[in-house]
CSV table of C-alpha atoms and ligand atoms in Angstrom, one decimal:
chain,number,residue,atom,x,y,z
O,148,UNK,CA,82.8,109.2,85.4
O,149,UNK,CA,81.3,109.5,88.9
O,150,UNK,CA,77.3,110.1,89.3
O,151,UNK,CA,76.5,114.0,88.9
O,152,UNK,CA,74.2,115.3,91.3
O,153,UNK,CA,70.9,116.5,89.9
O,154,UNK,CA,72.1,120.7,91.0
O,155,UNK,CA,74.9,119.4,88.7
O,156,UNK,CA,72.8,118.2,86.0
O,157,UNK,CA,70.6,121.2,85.9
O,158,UNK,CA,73.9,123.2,86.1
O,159,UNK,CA,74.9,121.1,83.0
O,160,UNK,CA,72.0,121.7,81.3
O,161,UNK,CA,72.3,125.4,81.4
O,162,UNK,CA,75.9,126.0,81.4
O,163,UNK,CA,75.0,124.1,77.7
O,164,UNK,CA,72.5,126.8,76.8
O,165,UNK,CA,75.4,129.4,77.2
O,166,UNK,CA,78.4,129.3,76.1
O,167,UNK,CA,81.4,131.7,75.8
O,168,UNK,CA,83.8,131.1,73.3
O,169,UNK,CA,87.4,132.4,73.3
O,170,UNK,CA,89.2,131.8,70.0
O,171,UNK,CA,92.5,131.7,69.5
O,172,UNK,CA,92.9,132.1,65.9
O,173,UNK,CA,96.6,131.2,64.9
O,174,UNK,CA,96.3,129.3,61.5
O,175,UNK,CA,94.6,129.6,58.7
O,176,UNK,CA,91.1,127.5,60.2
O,177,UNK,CA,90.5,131.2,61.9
O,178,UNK,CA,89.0,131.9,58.7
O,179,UNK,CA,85.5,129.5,58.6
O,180,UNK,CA,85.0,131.3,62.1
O,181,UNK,CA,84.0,134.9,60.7
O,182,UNK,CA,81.6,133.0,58.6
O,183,UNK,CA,80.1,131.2,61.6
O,184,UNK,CA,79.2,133.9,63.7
O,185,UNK,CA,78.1,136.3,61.4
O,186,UNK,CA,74.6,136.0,59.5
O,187,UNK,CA,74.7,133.3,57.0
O,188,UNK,CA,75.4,130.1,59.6
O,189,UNK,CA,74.8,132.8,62.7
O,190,UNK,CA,76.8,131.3,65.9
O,191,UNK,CA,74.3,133.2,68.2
O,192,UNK,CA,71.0,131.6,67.4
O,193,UNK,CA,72.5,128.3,69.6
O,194,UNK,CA,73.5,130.2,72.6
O,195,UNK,CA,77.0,130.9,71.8
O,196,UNK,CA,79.0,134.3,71.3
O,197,UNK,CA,82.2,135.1,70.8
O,198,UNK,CA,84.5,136.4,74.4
O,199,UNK,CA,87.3,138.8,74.5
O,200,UNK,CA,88.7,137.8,77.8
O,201,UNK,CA,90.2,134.2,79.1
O,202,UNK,CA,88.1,134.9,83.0
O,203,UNK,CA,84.9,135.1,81.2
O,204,UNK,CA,85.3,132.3,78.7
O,205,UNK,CA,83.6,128.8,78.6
O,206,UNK,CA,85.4,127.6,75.7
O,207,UNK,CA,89.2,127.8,74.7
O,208,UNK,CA,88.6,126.9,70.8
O,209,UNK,CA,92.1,126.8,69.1
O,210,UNK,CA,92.2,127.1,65.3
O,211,UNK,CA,95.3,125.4,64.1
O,212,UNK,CA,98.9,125.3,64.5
O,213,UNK,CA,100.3,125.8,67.9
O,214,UNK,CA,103.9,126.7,67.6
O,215,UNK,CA,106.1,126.3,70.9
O,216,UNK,CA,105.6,130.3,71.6
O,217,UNK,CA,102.0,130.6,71.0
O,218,UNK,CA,101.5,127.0,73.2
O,219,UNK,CA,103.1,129.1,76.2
O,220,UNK,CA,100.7,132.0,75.7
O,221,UNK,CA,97.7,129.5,75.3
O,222,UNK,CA,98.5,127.3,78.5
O,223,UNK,CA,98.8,130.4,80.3
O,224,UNK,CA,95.1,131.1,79.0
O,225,UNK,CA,94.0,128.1,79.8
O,226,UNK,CA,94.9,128.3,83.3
O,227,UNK,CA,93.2,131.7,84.0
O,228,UNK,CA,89.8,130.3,82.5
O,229,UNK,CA,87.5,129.8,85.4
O,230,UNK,CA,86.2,125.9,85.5
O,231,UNK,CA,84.5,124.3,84.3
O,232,UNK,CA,85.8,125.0,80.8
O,233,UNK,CA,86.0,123.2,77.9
O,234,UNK,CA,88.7,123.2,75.0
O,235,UNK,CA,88.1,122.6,71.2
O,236,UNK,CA,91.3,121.7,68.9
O,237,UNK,CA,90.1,122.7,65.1
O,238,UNK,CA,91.6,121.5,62.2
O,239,UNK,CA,94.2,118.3,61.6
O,240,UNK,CA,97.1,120.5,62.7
O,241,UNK,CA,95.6,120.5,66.6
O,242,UNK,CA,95.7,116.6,65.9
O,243,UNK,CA,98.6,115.3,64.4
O,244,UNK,CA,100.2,118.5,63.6
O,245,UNK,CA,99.1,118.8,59.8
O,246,UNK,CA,101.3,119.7,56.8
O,247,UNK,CA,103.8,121.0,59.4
O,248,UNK,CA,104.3,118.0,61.1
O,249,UNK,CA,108.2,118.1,61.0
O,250,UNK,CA,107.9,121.8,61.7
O,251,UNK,CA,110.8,122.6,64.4
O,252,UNK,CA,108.3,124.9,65.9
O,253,UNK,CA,105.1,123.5,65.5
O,254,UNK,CA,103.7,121.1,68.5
O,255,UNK,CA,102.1,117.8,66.5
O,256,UNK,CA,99.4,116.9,69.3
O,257,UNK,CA,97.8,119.4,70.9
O,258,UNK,CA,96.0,117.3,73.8
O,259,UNK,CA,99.8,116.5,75.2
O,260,UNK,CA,99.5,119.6,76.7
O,261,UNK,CA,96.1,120.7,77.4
O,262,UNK,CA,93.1,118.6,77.5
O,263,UNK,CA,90.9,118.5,74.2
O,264,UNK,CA,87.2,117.6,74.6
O,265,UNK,CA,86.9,117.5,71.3
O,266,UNK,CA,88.6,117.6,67.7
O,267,UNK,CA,87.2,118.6,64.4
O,268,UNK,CA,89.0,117.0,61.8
O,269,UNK,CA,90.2,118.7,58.6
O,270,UNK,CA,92.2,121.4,56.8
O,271,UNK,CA,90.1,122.9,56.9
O,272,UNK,CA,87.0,122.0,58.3
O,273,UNK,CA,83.4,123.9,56.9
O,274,UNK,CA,81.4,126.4,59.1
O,275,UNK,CA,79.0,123.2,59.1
O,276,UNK,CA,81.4,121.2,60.6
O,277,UNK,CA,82.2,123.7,63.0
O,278,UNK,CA,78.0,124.0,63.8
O,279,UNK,CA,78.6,119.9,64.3
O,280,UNK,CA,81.1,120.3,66.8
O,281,UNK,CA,79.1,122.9,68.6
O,282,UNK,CA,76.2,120.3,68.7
O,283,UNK,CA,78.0,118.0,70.4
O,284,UNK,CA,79.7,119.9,72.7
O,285,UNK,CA,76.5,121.2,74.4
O,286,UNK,CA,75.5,116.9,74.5
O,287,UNK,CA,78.7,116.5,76.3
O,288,UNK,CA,77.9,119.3,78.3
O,289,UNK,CA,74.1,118.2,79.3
O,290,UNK,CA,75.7,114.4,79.5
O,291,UNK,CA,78.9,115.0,81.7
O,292,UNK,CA,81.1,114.3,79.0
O,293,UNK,CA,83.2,117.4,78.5
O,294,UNK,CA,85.1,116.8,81.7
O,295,UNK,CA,88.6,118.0,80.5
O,296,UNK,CA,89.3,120.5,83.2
O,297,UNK,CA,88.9,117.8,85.3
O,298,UNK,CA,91.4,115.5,83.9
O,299,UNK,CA,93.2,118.6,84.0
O,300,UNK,CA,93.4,118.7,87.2
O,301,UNK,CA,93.5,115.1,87.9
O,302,UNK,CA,96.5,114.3,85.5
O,303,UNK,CA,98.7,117.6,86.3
O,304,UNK,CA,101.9,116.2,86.4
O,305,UNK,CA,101.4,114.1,83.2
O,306,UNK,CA,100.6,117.7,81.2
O,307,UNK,CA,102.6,119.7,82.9
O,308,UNK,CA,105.9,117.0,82.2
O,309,UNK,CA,104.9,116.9,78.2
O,310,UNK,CA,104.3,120.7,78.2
O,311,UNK,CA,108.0,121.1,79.9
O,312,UNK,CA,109.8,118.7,77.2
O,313,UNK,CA,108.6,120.6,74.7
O,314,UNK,CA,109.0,124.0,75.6
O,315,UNK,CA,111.8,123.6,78.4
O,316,UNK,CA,109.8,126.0,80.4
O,317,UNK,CA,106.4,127.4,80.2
O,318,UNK,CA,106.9,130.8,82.0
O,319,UNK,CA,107.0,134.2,79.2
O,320,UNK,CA,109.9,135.7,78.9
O,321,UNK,CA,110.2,138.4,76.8
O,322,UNK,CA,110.6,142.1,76.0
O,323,UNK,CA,107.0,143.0,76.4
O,324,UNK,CA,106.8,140.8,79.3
O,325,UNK,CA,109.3,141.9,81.5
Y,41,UNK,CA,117.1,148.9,31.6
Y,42,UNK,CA,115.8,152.1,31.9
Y,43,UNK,CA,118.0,154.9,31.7
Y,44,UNK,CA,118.5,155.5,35.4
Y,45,UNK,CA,119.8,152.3,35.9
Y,46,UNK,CA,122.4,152.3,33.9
Y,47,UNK,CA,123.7,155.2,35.3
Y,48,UNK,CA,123.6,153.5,38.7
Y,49,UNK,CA,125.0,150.6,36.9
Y,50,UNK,CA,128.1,152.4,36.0
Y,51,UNK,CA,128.8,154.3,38.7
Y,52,UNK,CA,128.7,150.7,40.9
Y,53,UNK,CA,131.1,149.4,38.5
Y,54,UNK,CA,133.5,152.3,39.6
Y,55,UNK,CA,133.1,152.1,42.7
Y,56,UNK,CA,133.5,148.2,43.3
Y,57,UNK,CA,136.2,145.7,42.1
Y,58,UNK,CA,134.4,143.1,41.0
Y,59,UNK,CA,130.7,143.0,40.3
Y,60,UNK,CA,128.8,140.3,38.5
Y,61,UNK,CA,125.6,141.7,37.5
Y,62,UNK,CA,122.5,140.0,36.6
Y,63,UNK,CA,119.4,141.7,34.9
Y,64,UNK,CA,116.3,140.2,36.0
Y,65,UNK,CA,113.7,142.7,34.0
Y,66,UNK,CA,113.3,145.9,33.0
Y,67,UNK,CA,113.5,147.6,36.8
Y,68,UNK,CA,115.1,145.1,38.4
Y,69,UNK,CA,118.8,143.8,38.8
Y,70,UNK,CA,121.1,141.4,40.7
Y,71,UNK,CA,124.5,142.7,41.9
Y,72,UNK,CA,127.2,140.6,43.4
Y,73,UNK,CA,129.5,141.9,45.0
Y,74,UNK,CA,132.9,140.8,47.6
Y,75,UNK,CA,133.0,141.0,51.0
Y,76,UNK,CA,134.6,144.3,51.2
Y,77,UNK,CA,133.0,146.4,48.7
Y,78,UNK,CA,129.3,146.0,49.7
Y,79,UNK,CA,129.1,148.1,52.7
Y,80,UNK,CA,130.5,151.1,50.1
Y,81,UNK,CA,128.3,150.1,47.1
Y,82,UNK,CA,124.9,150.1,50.0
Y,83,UNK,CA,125.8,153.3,51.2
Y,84,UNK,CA,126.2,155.1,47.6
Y,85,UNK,CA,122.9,153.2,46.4
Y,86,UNK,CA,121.6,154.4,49.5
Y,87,UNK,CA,122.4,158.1,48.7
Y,88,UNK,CA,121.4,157.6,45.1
Y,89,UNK,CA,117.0,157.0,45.3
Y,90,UNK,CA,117.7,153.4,46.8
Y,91,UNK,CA,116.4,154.8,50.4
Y,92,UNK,CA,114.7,151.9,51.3
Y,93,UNK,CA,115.7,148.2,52.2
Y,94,UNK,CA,112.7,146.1,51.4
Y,95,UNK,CA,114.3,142.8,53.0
Y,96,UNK,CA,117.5,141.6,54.2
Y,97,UNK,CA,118.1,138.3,54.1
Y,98,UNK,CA,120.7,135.1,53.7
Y,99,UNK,CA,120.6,131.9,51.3
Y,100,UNK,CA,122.4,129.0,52.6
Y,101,UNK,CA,125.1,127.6,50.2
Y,102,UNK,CA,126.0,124.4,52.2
Y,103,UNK,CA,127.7,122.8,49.4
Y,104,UNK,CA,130.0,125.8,48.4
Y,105,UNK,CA,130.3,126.0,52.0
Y,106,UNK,CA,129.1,129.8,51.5
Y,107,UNK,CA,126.4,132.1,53.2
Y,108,UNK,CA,125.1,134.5,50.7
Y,109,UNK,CA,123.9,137.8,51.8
Y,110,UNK,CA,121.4,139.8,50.6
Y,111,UNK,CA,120.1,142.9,50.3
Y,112,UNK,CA,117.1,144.0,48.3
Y,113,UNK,CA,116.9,148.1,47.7
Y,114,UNK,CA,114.1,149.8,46.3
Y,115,UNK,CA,113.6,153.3,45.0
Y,116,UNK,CA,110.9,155.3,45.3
Y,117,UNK,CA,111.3,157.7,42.5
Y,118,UNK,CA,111.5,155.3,39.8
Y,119,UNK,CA,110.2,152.3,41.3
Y,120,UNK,CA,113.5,150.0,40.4
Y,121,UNK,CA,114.8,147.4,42.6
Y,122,UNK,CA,118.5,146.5,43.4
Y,123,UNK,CA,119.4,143.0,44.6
Y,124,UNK,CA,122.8,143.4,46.1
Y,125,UNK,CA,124.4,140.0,47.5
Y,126,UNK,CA,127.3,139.1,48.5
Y,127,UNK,CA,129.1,135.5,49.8
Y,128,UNK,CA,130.8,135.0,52.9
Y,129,UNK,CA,132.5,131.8,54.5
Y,130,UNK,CA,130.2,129.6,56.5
Y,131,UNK,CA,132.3,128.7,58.9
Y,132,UNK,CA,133.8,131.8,59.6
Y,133,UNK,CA,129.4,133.4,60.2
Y,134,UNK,CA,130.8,137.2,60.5
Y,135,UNK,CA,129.7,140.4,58.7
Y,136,UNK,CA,129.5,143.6,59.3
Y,137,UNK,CA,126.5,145.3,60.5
Y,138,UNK,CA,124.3,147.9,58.3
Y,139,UNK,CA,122.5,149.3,61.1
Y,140,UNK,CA,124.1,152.6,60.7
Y,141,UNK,CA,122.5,152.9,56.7
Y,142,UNK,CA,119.1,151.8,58.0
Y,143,UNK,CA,118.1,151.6,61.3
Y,144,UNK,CA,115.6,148.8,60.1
Y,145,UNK,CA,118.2,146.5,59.9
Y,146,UNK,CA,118.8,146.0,63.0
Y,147,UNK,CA,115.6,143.4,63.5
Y,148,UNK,CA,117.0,142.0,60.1
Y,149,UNK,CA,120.1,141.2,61.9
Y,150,UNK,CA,119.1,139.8,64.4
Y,151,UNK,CA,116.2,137.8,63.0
Y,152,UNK,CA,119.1,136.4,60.8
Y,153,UNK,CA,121.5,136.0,63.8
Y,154,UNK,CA,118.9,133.7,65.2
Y,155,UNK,CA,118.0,131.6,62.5
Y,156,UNK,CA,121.7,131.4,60.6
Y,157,UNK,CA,123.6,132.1,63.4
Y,158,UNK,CA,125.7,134.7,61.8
Y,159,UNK,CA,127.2,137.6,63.5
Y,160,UNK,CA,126.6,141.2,62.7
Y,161,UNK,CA,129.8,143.1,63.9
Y,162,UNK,CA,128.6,146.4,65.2
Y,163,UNK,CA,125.1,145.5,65.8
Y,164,UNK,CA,125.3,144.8,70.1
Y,165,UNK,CA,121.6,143.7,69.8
Y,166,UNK,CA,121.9,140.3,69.3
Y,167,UNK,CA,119.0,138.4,71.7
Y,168,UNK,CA,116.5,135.6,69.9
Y,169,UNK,CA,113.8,137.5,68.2
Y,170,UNK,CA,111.4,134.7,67.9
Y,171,UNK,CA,112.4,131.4,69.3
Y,172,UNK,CA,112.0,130.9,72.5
Y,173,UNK,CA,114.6,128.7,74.6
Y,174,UNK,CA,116.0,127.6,71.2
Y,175,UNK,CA,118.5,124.8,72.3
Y,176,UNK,CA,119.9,123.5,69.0
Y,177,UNK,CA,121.8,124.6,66.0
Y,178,UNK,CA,119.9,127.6,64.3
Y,179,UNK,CA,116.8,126.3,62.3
Y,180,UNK,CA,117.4,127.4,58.9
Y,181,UNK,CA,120.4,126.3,58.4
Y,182,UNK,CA,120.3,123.4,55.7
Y,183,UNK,CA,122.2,121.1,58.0
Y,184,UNK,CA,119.5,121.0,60.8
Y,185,UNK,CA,116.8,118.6,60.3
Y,186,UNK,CA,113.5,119.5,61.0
Y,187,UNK,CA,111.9,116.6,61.1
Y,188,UNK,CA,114.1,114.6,63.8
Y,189,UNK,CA,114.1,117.4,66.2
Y,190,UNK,CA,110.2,117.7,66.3
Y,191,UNK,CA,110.4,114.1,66.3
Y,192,UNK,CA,112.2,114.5,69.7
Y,193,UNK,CA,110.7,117.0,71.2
Y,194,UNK,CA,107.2,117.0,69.6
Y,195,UNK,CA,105.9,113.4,70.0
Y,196,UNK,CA,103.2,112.2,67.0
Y,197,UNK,CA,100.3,110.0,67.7
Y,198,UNK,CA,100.6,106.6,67.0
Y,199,UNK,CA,98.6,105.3,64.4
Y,200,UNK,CA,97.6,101.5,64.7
Y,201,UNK,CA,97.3,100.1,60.7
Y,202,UNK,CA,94.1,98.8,60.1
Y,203,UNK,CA,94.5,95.6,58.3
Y,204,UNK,CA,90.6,94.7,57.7
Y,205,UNK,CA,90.5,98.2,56.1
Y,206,UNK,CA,93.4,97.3,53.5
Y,207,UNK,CA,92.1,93.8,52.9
Y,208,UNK,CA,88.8,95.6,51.7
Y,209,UNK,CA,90.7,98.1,49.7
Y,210,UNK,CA,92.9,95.2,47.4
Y,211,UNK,CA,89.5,92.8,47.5
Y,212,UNK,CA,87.8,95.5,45.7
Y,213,UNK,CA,85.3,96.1,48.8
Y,214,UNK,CA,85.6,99.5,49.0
Y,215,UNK,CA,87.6,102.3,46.9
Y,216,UNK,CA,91.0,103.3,48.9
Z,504,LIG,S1,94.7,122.3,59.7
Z,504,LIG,FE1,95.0,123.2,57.7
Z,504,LIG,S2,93.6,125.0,57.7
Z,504,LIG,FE2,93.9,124.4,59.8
Z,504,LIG,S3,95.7,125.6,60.5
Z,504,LIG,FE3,96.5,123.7,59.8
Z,504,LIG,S4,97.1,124.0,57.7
Z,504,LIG,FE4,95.7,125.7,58.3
């Protein structure tokens, strides 16, 4: 990756002290996050909270199957995240698709369409590994690893072609959207 | 049975034709009925304590060629539970609609009109409930496969083998 300048390392340094975390709990992973954040592993103590809104969020952390519907909500999340921002697929059915890999409605591989930064293997995988993942996140972050919404950006066409043969098209249409 | 039942029992049996019924327990029984005679035998249950329609559902005979309907009633006075169910032709995917008993059904309908593709005559509310831009037969039908369509349109990683890995494993190296 190209050399960061040292505003950007600073940045990088802080933007890893402080991190925003949407979740969007579909699958059953959703459950090792209450633990997390609440007293007995306690999320807060390394700099990160939960966010209710996409604008404000660092993080896009997906827990779980995607199926072609929710994948249309979550893109559209994505894009309203303000950059940098940094996505987290949780559990083997953001990787390979899981036990529902022949699912007709459940995507198999979730960094088709959005970029991942990173993956936590497992179905599903322990408030610990969760803490991990967190850990290495903020090293990305300080390193200039985590550079997803820049590939993003950089490789548009790519996601936005895979994103388009699997959902035909990503705009909402439905009867609470129209 | 309990006593109430029975009665219900009988009076379906006067009402309908035929009628193959099952007993499943105590509170709980199975009635099959023809084509015809359902819509009459729902709307007396209906009348008779069976106010509520816990589910509505089809099973997909694909060998008898046959979509079976059913209907599961519950009663909240004496807590028993009606199965009502009845066959129809699978090519020929009509039915009539039971919108008019219980309003309900109408998301029944066309949850099943989605995913069976069966019709519901007299239910004009007939857009996709949860798919979105389906473009193939419907899914639950035991003639789609699941696995080659997400194969098509949901593309799996590729997984190189790792043959140093297996070698280990049959040498004894390491446990597989
Ligand atoms: S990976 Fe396992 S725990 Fe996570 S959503 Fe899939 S099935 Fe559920």
């Amino acid at each position: 990756m190209d050399e960061r300048g040292i505003w950007e390392k600073i940045a990088d340094k802080l933007r890893s002290k402080s991190l925003w975390m949407l979740h969007y709990c579909t699958g059953c992973g959703a459950m090792e996050l209450p633990p997390t954040m609440t007293s007995r592993f306690d999320m807060e103590r390394f700099g990160m909270g939960p966010m209710a809104t996409p604008r404000q969020a660092d993080i896009l952390f997906i827990t779980g199957y995607l199926n072609t519907k929710t994948l249309r909500r979550v893109i559209y999340t994505y894009e309203k995240m303000a950059d940098p921002k940094y996505v987290i697929g949780f559990g083997s059915c953001t990787l390979n698709g899981g036990i529902y890999y022949d699912s007709y409605g459940t995507i198999n591989k979730l960094d088709y369409y959005l970029p991942v930064d990173l993956y936590i293997a497992g179905c599903m995988p322990r408030p610990e590994a969760l803490l991990e993942a967190f850990n290495e996140l903020m090293r990305m972050i300080r390193n200039g690893e985590a550079n997803g919404w820049k590939k993003y950006k950089e490789n548009y066409e790519w996601y936005k072609n895979n994103q388009l043969r699997s959902l035909g098209e990503v705009y909402v249409h439905d009867e609470f959207h129209e | 049975m309990t006593n109430s039942m029975n009665e219900v029992i009988n009076n379906v049996k006067n009402i309908a034709s035929q009628v193959v019924i099952n007993e499943i327990d105590e509170r709980e029984i199975k009635l099959e009925l023809n084509e015809k005679e359902v819509i009459n035998v729902l709307s007396y249950l209906k009348g008779n304590g069976f106010s509520h329609l816990s589910l509505m559902t089809v099973v997909d005979w694909i060998a008898e060629n046959k979509f079976e309907i059913v209907y599961i009633l519950f009663s909240w006075e004496t807590g028993n539970k009606i199965i009502v169910s009845t066959k129809i032709d699978r090519k020929e995917a009509k039915f009539v609609t039971i919108k008019h008993l219980w309003p309900t059904a109408r998301f029944y309908e066309r949850e099943i009109h989605e995913f069976f593709g069966i019709e519901f005559k007299g239910n004009d509310d007939m857009k996709p409930l949860f798919l979105e831009i389906w473009d193939d037969i419907p899914p639950l039908r035991k003639d789609f496969d699941p696995l080659e369509y997400s194969k098509k349109k949901f593309p799996d990683r590729e997984y190189e083998k790792d043959v140093i890995h297996e070698a280990k494993i049959i040498r004894g190296d390491i446990n597989g």
